[in-house]
């Protein structure tokens, strides 16, 4: 029964989006199957809410269904990044406190220091993401059902958001050592040293940046964004899950 319930719940979770976004892609057989399964599980879910049921069995089945979605989105996100299909370099901007000084650096003929530092950040972030993504995906795979209960709010509509609420700080810590090495390999330490020296001469305040934190937070955010995009794709077109359900009926 559990083997059956898991894909049932997953399909129900996404069925309304599938029909609304791409109804013509479904065969009549699959449309009918979605309707049947959807009406069944929605009825059960309503009864559980009306009765205030929080028994371990219900929570386990629903939680494991959500975890399967989470695992899948994390794995697909990691695969896409490792295939080189996510190039984040153009999206890496200078911190605001540096960008605000660009005109001053330009007046002094030192603008190239900002550009070199930004290039180091871009290269380091790209490499750190590729070298961290599998460890981040492991955190998704190990995600506990109890965390889904604790970190889900009444307005939370995406499983990835629950994961973000629970694990973002953990992912940043996972990324920090790799971010530090990647920044060094990209020549970041040398470029930052030159930048910092000039900045401190041109400004009343001292430059205080933790580049390791900066990169780790950036790549963590990008991984979570990709996971959310993968989850939305699944909501829009869950045919792969539907095929799994059909195969279970045939067994």
Coordinates of C-alpha atoms in Angstrom, one line a residue:
X1 CA 0.0 0.0 0.0
X2 CA 2.8 2.4 0.8
X3 CA 4.4 1.7 -2.5
X4 CA 1.1 2.7 -4.1
X5 CA 0.4 5.8 -2.0
X6 CA 3.7 7.5 -2.6
X7 CA 3.3 8.1 -6.3
X8 CA -0.4 8.7 -5.8
X9 CA 0.3 11.6 -3.5
X10 CA 2.9 13.0 -5.7
X11 CA 0.6 12.9 -8.8
X12 CA -2.2 14.5 -6.8
X13 CA 0.2 17.2 -5.6
X14 CA 0.8 18.3 -9.2
X15 CA -2.2 17.1 -11.1
X16 CA -4.1 20.4 -11.1
X17 CA -1.1 22.3 -12.5
X18 CA -0.6 19.7 -15.2
X19 CA -4.1 20.0 -16.5
X20 CA -4.1 23.8 -16.3
X21 CA -0.8 24.3 -18.0
X22 CA -0.7 21.6 -20.6
X23 CA -4.0 19.7 -20.9
X24 CA -3.5 18.7 -24.6
X25 CA -0.4 16.7 -23.7
X26 CA -2.3 14.2 -21.7
X27 CA -4.1 11.2 -23.2
X28 CA -7.7 10.6 -22.2
X29 CA -6.5 7.6 -20.2
X30 CA -4.1 9.7 -18.2
X31 CA -6.6 12.5 -17.7
X32 CA -9.1 10.0 -16.3
X33 CA -6.5 8.5 -14.1
X34 CA -5.6 11.9 -12.7
X35 CA -9.2 12.7 -12.0
X36 CA -9.8 9.4 -10.2
X37 CA -6.7 9.5 -8.1
X38 CA -7.1 13.2 -7.4
X39 CA -10.6 12.9 -6.1
X40 CA -9.7 9.9 -4.0
X41 CA -6.7 11.5 -2.2
X42 CA -8.2 14.9 -1.9
X43 CA -11.2 13.3 -0.1
X44 CA -8.8 11.5 2.2
X45 CA -6.8 14.7 2.8
X46 CA -10.0 16.7 3.6
X47 CA -11.1 14.0 6.1
X48 CA -7.7 14.0 7.8
X49 CA -7.8 17.8 8.2
X50 CA -11.4 17.8 9.4
X51 CA -10.6 15.2 12.0
X52 CA -7.4 16.9 13.1
X53 CA -5.5 13.7 12.3
X54 CA -1.7 14.0 13.0
X55 CA -1.0 10.3 13.4
X56 CA 2.5 9.1 12.5
X57 CA 1.3 7.0 9.6
X58 CA -0.4 9.9 7.8
X59 CA 2.5 12.2 8.4
X60 CA 5.0 9.7 7.3
X61 CA 3.3 8.9 4.0
X62 CA 2.8 12.6 3.2
X63 CA 6.2 13.6 4.4
X64 CA 7.9 10.8 2.3
X65 CA 6.0 12.0 -0.7
X66 CA 7.3 15.5 -0.2
X67 CA 10.8 14.2 0.4
X68 CA 10.7 12.3 -2.9
X69 CA 10.0 15.6 -4.7
X70 CA 12.8 17.3 -2.8
X71 CA 15.3 14.5 -3.7
X72 CA 14.3 14.6 -7.3
X73 CA 14.6 18.4 -7.6
X74 CA 18.0 18.4 -5.8
X75 CA 19.4 15.6 -8.0
X76 CA 18.2 17.2 -11.3
X77 CA 19.6 20.6 -10.2
X78 CA 23.0 19.0 -9.4
X79 CA 23.1 17.2 -12.7
X80 CA 22.3 20.3 -14.6
X81 CA 25.0 22.3 -12.8
X82 CA 27.6 19.5 -13.3
X83 CA 26.7 19.3 -17.0
X84 CA 27.8 23.0 -17.2
X85 CA 24.3 24.2 -18.1
X86 CA 24.2 26.8 -15.3
X87 CA 26.7 29.6 -15.9
X88 CA 26.4 32.0 -13.0
X89 CA 29.4 34.2 -13.8
X90 CA 27.4 37.1 -15.4
X91 CA 25.1 37.1 -12.4
X92 CA 27.9 37.8 -9.9
X93 CA 27.9 41.5 -9.0
X94 CA 30.2 43.5 -6.9
X95 CA 29.1 44.2 -3.4
X96 CA 27.2 47.5 -3.2
X97 CA 29.8 49.2 -1.0
X98 CA 32.3 48.7 -3.8
X99 CA 30.1 49.5 -6.7
X100 CA 29.2 52.8 -5.0
X101 CA 32.9 53.7 -5.1
X102 CA 33.4 52.9 -8.8
X103 CA 33.4 56.6 -10.0
X104 CA 36.0 57.4 -7.4
X105 CA 38.2 54.5 -8.5
X106 CA 37.7 55.6 -12.1
X107 CA 38.8 59.1 -11.3
X108 CA 42.0 57.8 -9.8
X109 CA 42.7 55.4 -12.7
X110 CA 42.1 52.4 -10.4
X111 CA 38.8 51.0 -11.9
X112 CA 40.6 48.0 -13.2
X113 CA 41.0 46.8 -9.5
X114 CA 37.2 46.5 -9.2
X115 CA 37.0 44.7 -12.5
X116 CA 39.7 42.2 -11.6
X117 CA 38.1 41.5 -8.2
X118 CA 34.7 41.0 -9.8
X119 CA 36.3 38.5 -12.3
X120 CA 37.9 36.6 -9.4
X121 CA 34.5 36.4 -7.7
X122 CA 32.9 35.2 -10.9
X123 CA 35.4 32.4 -11.5
X124 CA 35.5 31.4 -7.9
X125 CA 31.7 31.2 -7.6
X126 CA 31.3 29.1 -10.8
X127 CA 34.0 26.6 -9.6
X128 CA 32.8 26.5 -6.0
X129 CA 29.2 25.8 -7.2
X130 CA 30.3 22.9 -9.3
X131 CA 32.4 21.5 -6.5
X132 CA 29.8 21.9 -3.8
X133 CA 26.6 20.9 -5.5
X134 CA 26.8 17.2 -4.7
X135 CA 27.2 17.9 -1.1
X136 CA 24.3 20.3 -1.2
X137 CA 22.2 17.6 -2.9
X138 CA 23.1 15.1 -0.1
X139 CA 21.6 17.5 2.4
X140 CA 18.3 17.4 0.5
X141 CA 18.4 13.6 0.3
X142 CA 19.0 13.4 4.1
X143 CA 16.2 15.9 4.9
X144 CA 14.0 14.6 7.7
X145 CA 10.2 14.4 7.5
X146 CA 10.0 16.2 10.9
X147 CA 11.8 19.2 9.4
X148 CA 9.0 19.4 6.9
X149 CA 6.6 19.7 9.7
X150 CA 8.6 22.2 11.7
X151 CA 9.6 24.6 8.9
X152 CA 6.5 24.5 6.7
X153 CA 4.3 27.6 7.1
X154 CA 0.7 27.9 6.2
X155 CA 1.6 30.1 3.3
X156 CA 4.4 27.8 2.0
X157 CA 3.5 26.5 -1.4
X158 CA 6.9 25.1 -2.6
X159 CA 8.7 22.1 -1.0
X160 CA 12.0 23.9 -1.9
X161 CA 11.0 26.8 0.3
X162 CA 10.6 24.5 3.3
X163 CA 14.0 23.0 2.6
X164 CA 15.4 26.6 2.3
X165 CA 13.9 27.6 5.7
X166 CA 15.5 24.6 7.3
X167 CA 18.8 24.1 5.6
X168 CA 20.0 27.4 4.0
X169 CA 22.5 28.2 6.8
X170 CA 23.7 24.6 6.8
X171 CA 24.4 24.7 3.0
X172 CA 26.3 28.0 3.4
X173 CA 28.6 26.3 6.0
X174 CA 29.1 23.4 3.7
X175 CA 30.1 25.7 0.9
X176 CA 32.5 27.9 2.8
X177 CA 35.6 25.8 2.7
X178 CA 35.2 25.1 -1.0
X179 CA 34.5 28.8 -1.6
X180 CA 37.7 29.7 0.2
X181 CA 39.8 27.4 -2.0
X182 CA 38.1 28.5 -5.2
X183 CA 38.7 32.1 -4.5
X184 CA 42.4 31.5 -3.9
X185 CA 42.7 29.5 -7.1
X186 CA 41.0 32.3 -9.0
X187 CA 43.7 34.7 -7.8
X188 CA 41.2 36.4 -5.6
X189 CA 43.4 36.8 -2.6
X190 CA 46.0 38.9 -4.5
X191 CA 43.4 41.0 -6.3
X192 CA 41.5 41.7 -3.1
X193 CA 44.7 42.7 -1.3
X194 CA 45.4 45.3 -4.0
X195 CA 41.8 46.5 -4.0
X196 CA 41.6 46.8 -0.2
X197 CA 44.8 48.8 -0.1
X198 CA 43.5 51.3 -2.6
X199 CA 40.0 51.4 -1.1
X200 CA 41.4 52.2 2.3
X201 CA 43.4 55.1 0.9
X202 CA 40.4 56.5 -1.0
X203 CA 37.7 56.1 1.6
X204 CA 37.2 57.2 5.2
X205 CA 36.2 53.7 6.3
X206 CA 38.2 50.5 6.0
X207 CA 37.1 47.8 3.6
X208 CA 35.8 44.8 5.5
X209 CA 34.6 41.9 3.3
X210 CA 34.5 38.2 4.0
X211 CA 34.8 36.8 0.4
X212 CA 34.4 33.3 1.6
X213 CA 31.0 34.1 3.1
X214 CA 30.1 36.2 0.0
X215 CA 30.7 33.3 -2.4
X216 CA 29.2 30.6 -0.2
X217 CA 25.9 32.6 0.3
X218 CA 25.7 33.4 -3.4
X219 CA 26.1 29.8 -4.7
X220 CA 23.7 28.5 -2.0
X221 CA 21.1 30.9 -3.2
X222 CA 21.7 29.8 -6.8
X223 CA 21.4 26.1 -6.0
X224 CA 18.1 26.7 -4.2
X225 CA 16.8 28.8 -7.0
X226 CA 17.5 26.0 -9.5
X227 CA 15.8 23.5 -7.2
X228 CA 12.7 25.7 -7.1
X229 CA 12.8 26.0 -10.9
X230 CA 13.0 22.2 -11.2
X231 CA 10.1 21.9 -8.8
X232 CA 8.0 24.3 -10.8
X233 CA 8.8 22.3 -14.0
X234 CA 7.5 19.2 -12.2
X235 CA 4.3 20.9 -11.2
X236 CA 3.8 22.0 -14.8
X237 CA 4.4 18.6 -16.4
X238 CA 4.4 15.6 -14.0
X239 CA 4.0 13.0 -16.8
X240 CA 7.1 11.1 -15.6
X241 CA 5.4 10.6 -12.2
X242 CA 2.2 9.7 -13.9
X243 CA 4.0 7.0 -15.9
X244 CA 5.3 5.5 -12.7
X245 CA 1.8 5.4 -11.3
X246 CA 0.5 3.6 -14.4
X247 CA 3.2 1.0 -14.2
X248 CA 2.3 0.3 -10.6
X249 CA -1.3 -0.3 -11.6
X250 CA -0.1 -2.9 -14.2
X251 CA 1.9 -4.9 -11.6

